[in-house]
mmCIF file with all atom_site columns, C-alpha atoms in Angstrom:
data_model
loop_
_atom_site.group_PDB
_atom_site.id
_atom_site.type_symbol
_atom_site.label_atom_id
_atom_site.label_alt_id
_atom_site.label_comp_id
_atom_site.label_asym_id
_atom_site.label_entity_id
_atom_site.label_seq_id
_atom_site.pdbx_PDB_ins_code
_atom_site.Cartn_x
_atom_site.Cartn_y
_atom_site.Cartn_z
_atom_site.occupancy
_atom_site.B_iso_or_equiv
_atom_site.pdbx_formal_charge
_atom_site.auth_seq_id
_atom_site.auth_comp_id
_atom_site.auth_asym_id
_atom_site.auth_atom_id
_atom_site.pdbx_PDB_model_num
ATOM 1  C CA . UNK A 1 1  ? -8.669  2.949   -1.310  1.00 81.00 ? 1  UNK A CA 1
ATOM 2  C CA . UNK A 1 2  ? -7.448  5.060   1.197   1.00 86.00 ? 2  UNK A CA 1
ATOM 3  C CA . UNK A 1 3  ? -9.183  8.108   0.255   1.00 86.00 ? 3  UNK A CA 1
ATOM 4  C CA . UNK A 1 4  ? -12.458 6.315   0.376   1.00 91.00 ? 4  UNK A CA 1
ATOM 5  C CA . UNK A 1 5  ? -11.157 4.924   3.723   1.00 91.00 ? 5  UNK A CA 1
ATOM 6  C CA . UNK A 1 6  ? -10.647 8.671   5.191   1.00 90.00 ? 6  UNK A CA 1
ATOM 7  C CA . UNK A 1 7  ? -14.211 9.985   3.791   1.00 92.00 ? 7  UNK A CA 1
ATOM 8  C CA . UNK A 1 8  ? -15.888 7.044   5.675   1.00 94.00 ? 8  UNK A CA 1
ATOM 9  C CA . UNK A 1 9  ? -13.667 7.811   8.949   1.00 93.00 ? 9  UNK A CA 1
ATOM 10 C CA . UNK A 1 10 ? -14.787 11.716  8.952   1.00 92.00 ? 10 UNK A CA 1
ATOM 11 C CA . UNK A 1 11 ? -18.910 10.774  8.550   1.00 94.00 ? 11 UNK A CA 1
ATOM 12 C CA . UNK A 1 12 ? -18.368 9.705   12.069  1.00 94.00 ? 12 UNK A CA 1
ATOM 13 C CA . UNK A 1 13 ? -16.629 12.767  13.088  1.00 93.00 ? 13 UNK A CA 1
ATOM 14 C CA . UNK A 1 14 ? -13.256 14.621  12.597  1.00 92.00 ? 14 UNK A CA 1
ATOM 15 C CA . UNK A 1 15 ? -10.697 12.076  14.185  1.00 92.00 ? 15 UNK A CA 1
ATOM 16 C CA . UNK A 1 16 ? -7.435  13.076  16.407  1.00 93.00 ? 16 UNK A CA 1
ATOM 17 C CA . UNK A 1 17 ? -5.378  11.052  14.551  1.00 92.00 ? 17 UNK A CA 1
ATOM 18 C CA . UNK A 1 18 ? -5.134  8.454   12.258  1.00 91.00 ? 18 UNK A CA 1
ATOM 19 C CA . UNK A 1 19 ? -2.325  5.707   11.728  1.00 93.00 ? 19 UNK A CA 1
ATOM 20 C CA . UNK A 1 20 ? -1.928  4.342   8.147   1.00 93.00 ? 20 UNK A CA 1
ATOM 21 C CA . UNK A 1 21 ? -0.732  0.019   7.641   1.00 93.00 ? 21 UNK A CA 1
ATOM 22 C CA . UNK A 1 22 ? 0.021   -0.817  4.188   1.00 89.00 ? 22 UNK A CA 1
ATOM 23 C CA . UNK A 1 23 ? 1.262   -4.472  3.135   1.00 89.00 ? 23 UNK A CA 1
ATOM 24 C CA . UNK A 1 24 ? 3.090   -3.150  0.091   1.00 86.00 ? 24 UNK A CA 1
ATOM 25 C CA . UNK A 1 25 ? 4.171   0.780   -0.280  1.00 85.00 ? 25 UNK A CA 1
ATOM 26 C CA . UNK A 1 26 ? 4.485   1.474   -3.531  1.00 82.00 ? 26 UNK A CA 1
ATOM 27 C CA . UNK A 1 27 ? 6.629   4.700   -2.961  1.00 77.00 ? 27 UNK A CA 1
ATOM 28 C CA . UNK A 1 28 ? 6.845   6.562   -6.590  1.00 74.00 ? 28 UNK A CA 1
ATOM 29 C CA . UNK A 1 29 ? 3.279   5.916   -7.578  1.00 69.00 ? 29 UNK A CA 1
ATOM 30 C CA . UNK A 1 30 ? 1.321   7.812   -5.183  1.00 70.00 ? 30 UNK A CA 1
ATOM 31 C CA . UNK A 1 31 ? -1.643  10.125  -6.215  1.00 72.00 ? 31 UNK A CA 1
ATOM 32 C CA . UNK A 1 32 ? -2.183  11.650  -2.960  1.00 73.00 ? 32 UNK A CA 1
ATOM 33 C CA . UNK A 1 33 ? 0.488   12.411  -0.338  1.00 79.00 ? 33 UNK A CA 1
ATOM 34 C CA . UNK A 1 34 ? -0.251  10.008  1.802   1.00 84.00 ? 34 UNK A CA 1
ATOM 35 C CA . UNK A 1 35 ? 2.188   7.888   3.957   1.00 86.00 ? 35 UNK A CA 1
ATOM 36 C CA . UNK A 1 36 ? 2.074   5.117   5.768   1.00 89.00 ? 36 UNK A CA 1
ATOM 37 C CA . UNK A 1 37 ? 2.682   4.848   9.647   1.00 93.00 ? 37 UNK A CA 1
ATOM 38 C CA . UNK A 1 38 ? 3.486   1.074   9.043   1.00 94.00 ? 38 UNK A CA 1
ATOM 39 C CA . UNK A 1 39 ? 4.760   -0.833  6.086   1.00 91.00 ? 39 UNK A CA 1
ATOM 40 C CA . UNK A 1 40 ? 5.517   -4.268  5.476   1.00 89.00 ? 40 UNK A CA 1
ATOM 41 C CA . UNK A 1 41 ? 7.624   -3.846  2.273   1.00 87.00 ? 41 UNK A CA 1
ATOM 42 C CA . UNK A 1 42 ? 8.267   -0.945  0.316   1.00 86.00 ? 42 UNK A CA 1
ATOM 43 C CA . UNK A 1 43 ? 8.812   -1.096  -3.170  1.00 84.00 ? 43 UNK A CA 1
ATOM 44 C CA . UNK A 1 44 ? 10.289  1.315   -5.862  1.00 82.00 ? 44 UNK A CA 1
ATOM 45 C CA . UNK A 1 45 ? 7.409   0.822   -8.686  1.00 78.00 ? 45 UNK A CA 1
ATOM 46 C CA . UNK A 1 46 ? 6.488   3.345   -10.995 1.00 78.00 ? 46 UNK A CA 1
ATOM 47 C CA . UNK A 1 47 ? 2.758   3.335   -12.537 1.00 76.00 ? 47 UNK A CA 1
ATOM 48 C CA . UNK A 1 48 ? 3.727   0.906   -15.384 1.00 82.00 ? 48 UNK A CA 1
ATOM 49 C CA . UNK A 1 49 ? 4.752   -1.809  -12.742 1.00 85.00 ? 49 UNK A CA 1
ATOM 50 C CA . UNK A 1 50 ? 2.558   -4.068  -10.866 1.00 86.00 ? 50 UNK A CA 1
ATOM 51 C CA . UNK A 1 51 ? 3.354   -5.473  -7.558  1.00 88.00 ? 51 UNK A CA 1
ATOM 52 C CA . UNK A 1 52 ? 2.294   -9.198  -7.192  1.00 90.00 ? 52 UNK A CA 1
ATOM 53 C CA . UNK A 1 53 ? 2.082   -10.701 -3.591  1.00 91.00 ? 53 UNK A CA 1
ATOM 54 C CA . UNK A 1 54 ? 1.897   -14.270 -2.792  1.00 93.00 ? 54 UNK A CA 1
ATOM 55 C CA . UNK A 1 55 ? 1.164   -16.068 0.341   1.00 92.00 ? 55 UNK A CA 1
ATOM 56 C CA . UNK A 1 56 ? 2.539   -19.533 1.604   1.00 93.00 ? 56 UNK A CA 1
ATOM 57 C CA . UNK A 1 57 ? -0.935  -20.742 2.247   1.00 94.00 ? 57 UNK A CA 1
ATOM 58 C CA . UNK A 1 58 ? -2.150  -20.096 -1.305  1.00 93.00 ? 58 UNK A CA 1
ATOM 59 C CA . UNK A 1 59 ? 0.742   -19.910 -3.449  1.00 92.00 ? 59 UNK A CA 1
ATOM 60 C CA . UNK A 1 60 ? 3.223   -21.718 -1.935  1.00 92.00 ? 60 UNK A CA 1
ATOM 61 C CA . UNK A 1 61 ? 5.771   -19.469 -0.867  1.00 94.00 ? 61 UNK A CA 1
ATOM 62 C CA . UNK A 1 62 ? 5.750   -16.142 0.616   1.00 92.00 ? 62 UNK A CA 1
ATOM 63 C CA . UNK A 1 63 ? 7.361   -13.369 -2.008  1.00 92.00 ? 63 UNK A CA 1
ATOM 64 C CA . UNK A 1 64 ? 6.309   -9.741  -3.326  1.00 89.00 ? 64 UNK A CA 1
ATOM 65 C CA . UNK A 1 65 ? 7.606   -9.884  -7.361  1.00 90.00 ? 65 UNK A CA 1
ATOM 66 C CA . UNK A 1 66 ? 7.230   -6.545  -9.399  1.00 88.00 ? 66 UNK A CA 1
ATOM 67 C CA . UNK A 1 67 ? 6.432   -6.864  -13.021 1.00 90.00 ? 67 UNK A CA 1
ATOM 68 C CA . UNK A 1 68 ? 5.652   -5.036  -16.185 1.00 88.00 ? 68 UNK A CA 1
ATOM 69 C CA . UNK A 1 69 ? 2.108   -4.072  -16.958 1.00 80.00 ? 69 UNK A CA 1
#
């Protein structure tokens, strides 16, 4: 998580700054208020909705769906 990401960064030391990439920003179902520097999609999901990602090397095709829980 990205919490546990910014605890691990400050053992080593208060950084200057810090630039956040996310693959998916899921916009309305933050718990911190945190945003990213760089997204590659953002999505409108609320905490009942799950993103699903899959990859043209795995899946087939290359497509972000959002579903219900």
């Amino acid at each position: 998580s990205i919490r546990a990401a910014l605890t691990a960064i400050q053992s080593f030391g208060r950084p200057n700054e810090i630039e956040l990439l996310t693959l998916i920003d899921r916009r309305f179902s933050r718990h911190l208020p945190i945003q990213p520097n760089y997204r590659g999609r953002q999505v409108d999901a609320i905490n009942k909705e799950k993103v699903i990602v899959h990859w043209q090397e795995n899946e087939g095709e290359d497509a972000v769906y959002l579903i219900e829980k």
